[in-house]
Amino acid sequence: MESVEIEFTALPAHVRTARLVASAVARQCGVDEAVLDEVRLAVGEACSRAVELHAREAPDRPVMVIFADAPGRFTVAIRDRLPVASAQAVAASAAAATARGDARLSDQPGEPKGASGQAVAASAAAVTAGGDARPSDQPGEPNLGRSSAEEPDETEIRLAVLTGLVDDLEIEPLETGTEIRMSWPASGRLRTGARPLIPR
Amino acid sequence: MDLTLSTRTQGDRTIVEVGGEIDVYTAPKLRERLVDLVTAGNYHLIVDMEGVEFLDSTGLGVLVGGLKRVRAHDGSLRLVCTQERILKIFRITGLTKVFPIHSTVEEAVEAVD
């Protein structure tokens, strides 16, 4: 298995670099061109989430991203390095958001997949309507309706986008932070070892 | 690719033409522009997204924030977007139900609630 790893200071300016590397490596691994936008967005969301969490908790620690070509799959792992206690709390809420998304996948194309997307819309509607409706009062819904916030909580929107976008998504709490793993089908046809350099 | 912004008025509508990438790094610039416009008394905004090459949830958050601000003054925030890859993000998050999305600036200018 070949891999590319990048580590960057947790600053918004570097998220674009991570997206560019994601596109380049995905293309190299033979990910379909039509899926590259999705890869770019998903990697960007996961990295932005890590950067925002680091800014609050651990600005000096870098974010790590590992791209690899498993057989038939292009895999990406994004690791934040938060202190254990906050990492566990974040991972727990992230896992809960993912579970909700998975449990209520919509088969209709064009419809928001799962509850998280609808919760974002409901929250946005509530926010713009003046904040009387409180979607967050419903148990099990992401707490997007913090009406004191100028914008809906971006970390929650990010998870909504990720769960709606990526079919194969896992969020795992590690001892040293959280790891978000995603993968997409890949032909592997452009792997450096996949074919001889000189055609026979 | 940085974010580019240009603003013009047409009647009582203010059109913000956005180009480039709206992400965690560039979104504050868009947020600032929308806040400034509302502070200056422009409550009917049209955000033209046809030149946008990338949009993430930070950008969505900024647009929702803008909508909240104009609604506080009985205003409106309309989007112009025909790009499938951008529209997809609004659909995933259910925000197509929150924002009026038009295919041309002219259509958005003429639209009434």
Short mmCIF file of C-alpha atoms in Angstrom, two decimals:
data_model
loop_
_atom_site.label_atom_id
_atom_site.label_comp_id
_atom_site.label_asym_id
_atom_site.label_seq_id
_atom_site.Cartn_x
_atom_site.Cartn_y
_atom_site.Cartn_z
CA MET A 1 0.00 0.00 0.00
CA GLU A 2 1.39 3.36 -1.01
CA SER A 3 0.65 6.47 0.96
CA VAL A 4 1.14 10.21 1.15
CA GLU A 5 1.13 11.93 4.53
CA ILE A 6 0.89 15.62 5.22
CA GLU A 7 1.07 17.45 8.49
CA PHE A 8 0.14 21.11 8.73
CA THR A 9 -0.06 23.85 11.33
CA ALA A 10 -3.69 24.18 12.37
CA LEU A 11 -4.45 27.33 10.39
CA PRO A 12 -7.31 27.95 7.92
CA ALA A 13 -4.85 28.97 5.20
CA HIS A 14 -3.48 25.42 4.95
CA VAL A 15 -6.80 23.66 4.44
CA ARG A 16 -6.74 24.55 0.76
CA THR A 17 -3.33 22.88 0.46
CA ALA A 18 -4.78 19.71 2.00
CA ARG A 19 -7.63 19.83 -0.56
CA LEU A 20 -5.19 20.22 -3.45
CA VAL A 21 -3.09 17.28 -2.25
CA ALA A 22 -6.29 15.24 -1.82
CA SER A 23 -7.29 15.88 -5.46
CA ALA A 24 -3.83 15.08 -6.74
CA VAL A 25 -3.42 11.81 -4.83
CA ALA A 26 -7.01 10.70 -5.50
CA ARG A 27 -6.47 11.23 -9.21
CA GLN A 28 -3.22 9.30 -9.01
CA CYS A 29 -5.02 6.43 -7.28
CA GLY A 30 -7.55 6.26 -10.11
CA VAL A 31 -10.54 7.83 -8.36
CA ASP A 32 -13.18 8.72 -10.93
CA GLU A 33 -13.00 12.34 -12.09
CA ALA A 34 -16.68 12.80 -11.25
CA VAL A 35 -15.97 12.00 -7.59
CA LEU A 36 -12.99 14.34 -7.17
CA ASP A 37 -15.19 17.30 -6.18
CA GLU A 38 -16.67 15.18 -3.42
CA VAL A 39 -13.22 14.10 -2.21
CA ARG A 40 -12.01 17.69 -2.21
CA LEU A 41 -15.04 18.93 -0.26
CA ALA A 42 -14.99 16.06 2.25
CA VAL A 43 -11.27 16.41 2.98
CA GLY A 44 -11.70 20.18 3.26
CA GLU A 45 -14.58 19.82 5.74
CA ALA A 46 -12.73 17.31 7.89
CA CYS A 47 -9.56 19.42 7.90
CA SER A 48 -11.50 22.63 8.65
CA ARG A 49 -13.16 20.88 11.56
CA ALA A 50 -9.77 19.80 12.92
CA VAL A 51 -8.35 23.31 12.45
CA GLU A 52 -11.28 24.89 14.31
CA LEU A 53 -11.00 22.44 17.19
CA HIS A 54 -7.24 22.96 17.41
CA ALA A 55 -7.67 26.73 17.40
CA ARG A 56 -9.75 26.41 20.56
CA GLU A 57 -7.83 23.67 22.33
CA ALA A 58 -4.38 23.08 20.91
CA PRO A 59 -3.17 25.71 18.41
CA ASP A 60 0.42 24.47 18.55
CA ARG A 61 -0.32 20.92 17.51
CA PRO A 62 -0.40 20.06 13.81
CA VAL A 63 -3.22 18.33 11.93
CA MET A 64 -2.26 15.14 10.16
CA VAL A 65 -3.74 13.74 6.95
CA ILE A 66 -2.84 10.34 5.51
CA PHE A 67 -3.84 9.41 1.96
CA ALA A 68 -3.42 5.79 0.88
CA ASP A 69 -4.42 3.45 -1.90
CA ALA A 70 -5.84 0.34 -0.29
CA PRO A 71 -6.81 -2.32 -2.86
CA GLY A 72 -9.67 -0.88 -4.89
CA ARG A 73 -10.10 2.07 -2.51
CA PHE A 74 -8.61 5.49 -2.00
CA THR A 75 -8.54 6.12 1.74
CA VAL A 76 -8.08 9.33 3.71
CA ALA A 77 -7.54 9.65 7.45
CA ILE A 78 -7.64 13.05 9.14
CA ARG A 79 -6.26 13.14 12.68
CA ASP A 80 -6.69 15.95 15.11
CA ARG A 81 -4.55 15.98 18.22
CA LEU A 82 -6.72 17.32 20.96
CA PRO A 83 -6.10 16.68 24.62
CA VAL A 84 -7.78 13.41 25.54
CA ALA A 85 -10.74 14.72 27.54
CA SER A 86 -12.02 17.16 24.93
CA ALA A 87 -11.19 14.70 22.15
CA GLN A 88 -13.46 12.11 23.70
CA ALA A 89 -16.32 14.56 24.06
CA VAL A 90 -15.94 15.68 20.44
CA ALA A 91 -15.67 12.13 19.15
CA ALA A 92 -18.78 11.10 21.07
CA SER A 93 -20.89 13.88 19.59
CA ALA A 94 -19.40 13.27 16.16
CA ALA A 95 -20.16 9.57 16.35
CA ALA A 96 -23.71 10.34 17.44
CA ALA A 97 -24.19 12.71 14.50
CA THR A 98 -22.85 10.09 12.11
CA ALA A 99 -25.10 7.39 13.54
CA ARG A 100 -28.14 9.61 13.06
CA GLY A 101 -27.14 10.31 9.49
CA ASP A 102 -26.61 6.63 8.71
CA ALA A 103 -29.84 5.59 10.32
CA ARG A 104 -31.98 7.84 8.18
CA LEU A 105 -30.44 7.75 4.74
CA SER A 106 -32.79 8.93 2.06
CA ASP A 107 -32.89 6.91 -1.14
CA GLN A 108 -34.21 9.81 -3.13
CA PRO A 109 -31.51 11.64 -5.00
CA GLY A 110 -31.55 15.33 -4.32
CA GLU A 111 -33.06 14.91 -0.89
CA PRO A 112 -30.90 15.59 2.13
CA LYS A 113 -29.41 12.33 3.35
CA GLY A 114 -30.34 11.71 6.93
CA ALA A 115 -31.45 13.85 9.75
CA SER A 116 -28.41 16.06 9.99
CA GLY A 117 -29.06 17.94 6.76
CA GLN A 118 -32.68 18.52 7.66
CA ALA A 119 -31.61 19.68 11.08
CA VAL A 120 -29.29 22.22 9.47
CA ALA A 121 -32.16 23.54 7.36
CA ALA A 122 -34.56 23.54 10.29
CA SER A 123 -32.02 25.36 12.37
CA ALA A 124 -31.31 27.89 9.64
CA ALA A 125 -35.05 28.47 9.24
CA ALA A 126 -35.43 28.88 12.98
CA VAL A 127 -32.51 31.27 13.17
CA THR A 128 -33.84 33.42 10.36
CA ALA A 129 -37.41 33.29 11.65
CA GLY A 130 -36.31 34.84 14.90
CA GLY A 131 -35.31 31.81 16.91
CA ASP A 132 -38.58 30.80 18.55
CA ALA A 133 -38.49 27.34 17.03
CA ARG A 134 -35.77 25.38 18.70
CA PRO A 135 -34.84 22.22 16.81
CA SER A 136 -32.22 21.54 19.46
CA ASP A 137 -34.95 20.96 22.00
CA GLN A 138 -35.80 17.72 20.27
CA PRO A 139 -33.77 14.94 21.81
CA GLY A 140 -31.30 13.35 19.45
CA GLU A 141 -31.04 16.30 17.10
CA PRO A 142 -27.75 18.13 16.68
CA ASN A 143 -27.71 21.30 18.68
CA LEU A 144 -27.64 23.70 15.76
CA GLY A 145 -30.10 26.15 17.15
CA ARG A 146 -27.86 27.99 19.54
CA SER A 147 -29.62 31.24 18.90
CA SER A 148 -26.93 33.31 20.58
CA ALA A 149 -24.51 32.34 17.79
CA GLU A 150 -24.23 34.57 14.75
CA GLU A 151 -24.07 31.56 12.46
CA PRO A 152 -25.21 28.01 13.09
CA ASP A 153 -22.48 25.94 14.72
CA GLU A 154 -20.11 25.23 11.88
CA THR A 155 -18.69 22.06 13.36
CA GLU A 156 -22.18 20.56 13.30
CA ILE A 157 -22.78 21.71 9.71
CA ARG A 158 -19.46 20.14 8.74
CA LEU A 159 -20.52 16.79 10.16
CA ALA A 160 -23.87 17.14 8.39
CA VAL A 161 -22.10 17.74 5.08
CA LEU A 162 -19.70 14.85 5.69
CA THR A 163 -22.41 12.36 6.60
CA GLY A 164 -24.51 13.50 3.64
CA LEU A 165 -21.61 13.37 1.23
CA VAL A 166 -19.47 10.38 2.09
CA ASP A 167 -20.88 6.86 1.97
CA ASP A 168 -17.91 5.30 3.76
CA LEU A 169 -17.23 7.47 6.79
CA GLU A 170 -15.92 6.43 10.20
CA ILE A 171 -15.13 8.65 13.15
CA GLU A 172 -12.97 7.07 15.80
CA PRO A 173 -11.74 8.50 19.08
CA LEU A 174 -8.03 7.84 19.55
CA GLU A 175 -6.00 8.26 22.71
CA THR A 176 -4.45 11.34 21.15
CA GLY A 177 -7.47 12.87 19.41
CA THR A 178 -10.05 11.94 16.79
CA GLU A 179 -9.55 10.20 13.48
CA ILE A 180 -12.00 10.70 10.61
CA ARG A 181 -11.63 7.99 7.99
CA MET A 182 -13.20 8.12 4.54
CA SER A 183 -12.75 6.09 1.41
CA TRP A 184 -13.85 6.05 -2.23
CA PRO A 185 -13.61 3.45 -4.97
CA ALA A 186 -10.39 3.65 -6.97
CA SER A 187 -9.13 1.75 -9.95
CA GLY A 188 -5.53 1.98 -8.80
CA ARG A 189 -4.60 2.15 -12.46
CA LEU A 190 -2.17 5.00 -11.94
CA ARG A 191 -0.33 3.53 -9.00
CA THR A 192 3.37 3.75 -9.53
CA GLY A 193 3.72 0.00 -9.02
CA ALA A 194 0.62 -0.97 -10.96
CA ARG A 195 2.22 -1.43 -14.31
CA PRO A 196 5.72 -1.70 -15.71
CA LEU A 197 7.30 1.57 -16.70
CA ILE A 198 8.37 0.10 -20.03
CA PRO A 199 5.50 -1.73 -21.78
CA ARG A 200 6.50 -5.23 -22.82
CA MET B 1 -7.43 30.92 -5.83
CA ASP B 2 -8.54 33.66 -3.51
CA LEU B 3 -12.03 35.01 -3.04
CA THR B 4 -13.11 37.95 -5.19
CA LEU B 5 -16.05 40.18 -4.35
CA SER B 6 -17.67 42.97 -6.32
CA THR B 7 -20.80 44.82 -5.34
CA ARG B 8 -23.25 46.83 -7.42
CA THR B 9 -26.78 48.09 -6.94
CA GLN B 10 -29.79 47.77 -9.18
CA GLY B 11 -32.85 49.60 -7.88
CA ASP B 12 -33.24 48.60 -4.24
CA ARG B 13 -31.28 45.38 -4.78
CA THR B 14 -27.61 44.97 -3.97
CA ILE B 15 -25.81 42.38 -6.03
CA VAL B 16 -22.68 40.77 -4.61
CA GLU B 17 -20.73 38.92 -7.27
CA VAL B 18 -18.55 36.25 -5.67
CA GLY B 19 -15.69 34.49 -7.43
CA GLY B 20 -13.12 31.89 -6.43
CA GLU B 21 -13.13 29.66 -3.37
CA ILE B 22 -15.27 30.16 -0.27
CA ASP B 23 -13.73 28.12 2.51
CA VAL B 24 -12.61 28.35 6.12
CA TYR B 25 -9.84 30.75 5.11
CA THR B 26 -11.70 33.09 2.77
CA ALA B 27 -15.24 33.03 4.24
CA PRO B 28 -14.51 35.77 6.81
CA LYS B 29 -14.02 38.19 3.89
CA LEU B 30 -17.51 37.38 2.58
CA ARG B 31 -18.98 37.60 6.08
CA GLU B 32 -17.44 41.04 6.53
CA ARG B 33 -18.84 42.25 3.19
CA LEU B 34 -22.36 41.06 4.00
CA VAL B 35 -22.22 42.60 7.49
CA ASP B 36 -20.98 45.92 6.04
CA LEU B 37 -23.75 45.97 3.44
CA VAL B 38 -26.47 45.35 6.02
CA THR B 39 -24.95 47.88 8.41
CA ALA B 40 -25.04 50.43 5.58
CA GLY B 41 -28.76 49.79 5.12
CA ASN B 42 -28.76 47.36 2.18
CA TYR B 43 -31.43 44.82 3.10
CA HIS B 44 -32.18 43.19 -0.26
CA LEU B 45 -29.11 41.20 -1.23
CA ILE B 46 -28.48 38.98 -4.22
CA VAL B 47 -25.38 36.82 -3.98
CA ASP B 48 -24.25 35.79 -7.44
CA MET B 49 -22.38 32.50 -7.02
CA GLU B 50 -21.80 31.72 -10.69
CA GLY B 51 -18.08 32.46 -10.38
CA VAL B 52 -17.64 30.34 -7.25
CA GLU B 53 -15.31 27.39 -7.76
CA PHE B 54 -15.54 25.90 -4.29
CA LEU B 55 -17.97 26.25 -1.40
CA ASP B 56 -17.80 24.51 1.95
CA SER B 57 -19.89 24.63 5.12
CA THR B 58 -18.08 27.73 6.39
CA GLY B 59 -19.50 29.51 3.35
CA LEU B 60 -22.96 28.08 4.04
CA GLY B 61 -22.73 29.38 7.60
CA VAL B 62 -21.84 32.86 6.35
CA LEU B 63 -24.78 32.87 3.93
CA VAL B 64 -27.17 31.74 6.67
CA GLY B 65 -25.76 34.49 8.89
CA GLY B 66 -26.38 37.01 6.11
CA LEU B 67 -29.94 35.80 5.69
CA LYS B 68 -30.50 36.18 9.41
CA ARG B 69 -29.25 39.76 9.30
CA VAL B 70 -31.38 40.90 6.36
CA ARG B 71 -34.48 39.16 7.73
CA ALA B 72 -34.07 41.18 10.90
CA HIS B 73 -34.78 44.22 8.68
CA ASP B 74 -37.54 42.52 6.65
CA GLY B 75 -35.03 42.13 3.85
CA SER B 76 -34.13 39.25 1.55
CA LEU B 77 -31.09 37.28 0.49
CA ARG B 78 -31.33 35.51 -2.85
CA LEU B 79 -28.73 33.32 -4.47
CA VAL B 80 -27.88 32.97 -8.14
CA CYS B 81 -26.41 29.56 -8.89
CA THR B 82 -26.68 27.02 -11.69
CA GLN B 83 -23.54 25.02 -10.95
CA GLU B 84 -24.47 21.47 -10.03
CA ARG B 85 -21.50 20.91 -7.72
CA ILE B 86 -22.40 23.98 -5.67
CA LEU B 87 -26.15 23.27 -5.67
CA LYS B 88 -25.41 19.77 -4.37
CA ILE B 89 -24.05 21.21 -1.13
CA PHE B 90 -27.23 23.21 -0.58
CA ARG B 91 -29.28 20.08 -1.19
CA ILE B 92 -27.25 17.87 1.15
CA THR B 93 -27.78 20.32 3.98
CA GLY B 94 -31.43 20.98 3.17
CA LEU B 95 -30.66 24.68 2.62
CA THR B 96 -32.44 24.74 -0.75
CA LYS B 97 -35.55 25.14 1.39
CA VAL B 98 -34.09 28.15 3.17
CA PHE B 99 -32.61 30.18 0.30
CA PRO B 100 -34.42 31.27 -2.86
CA ILE B 101 -32.04 30.08 -5.62
CA HIS B 102 -32.30 31.64 -9.08
CA SER B 103 -30.63 30.82 -12.38
CA THR B 104 -29.92 34.41 -13.42
CA VAL B 105 -29.31 37.73 -11.71
CA GLU B 106 -32.19 39.23 -13.73
CA GLU B 107 -34.57 36.60 -12.39
CA ALA B 108 -33.40 37.30 -8.83
CA VAL B 109 -33.76 41.07 -9.29
CA GLU B 110 -37.34 40.70 -10.50
CA ALA B 111 -38.33 38.16 -7.87
CA VAL B 112 -40.69 39.21 -5.09
CA ASP B 113 -41.62 37.27 -1.96
#
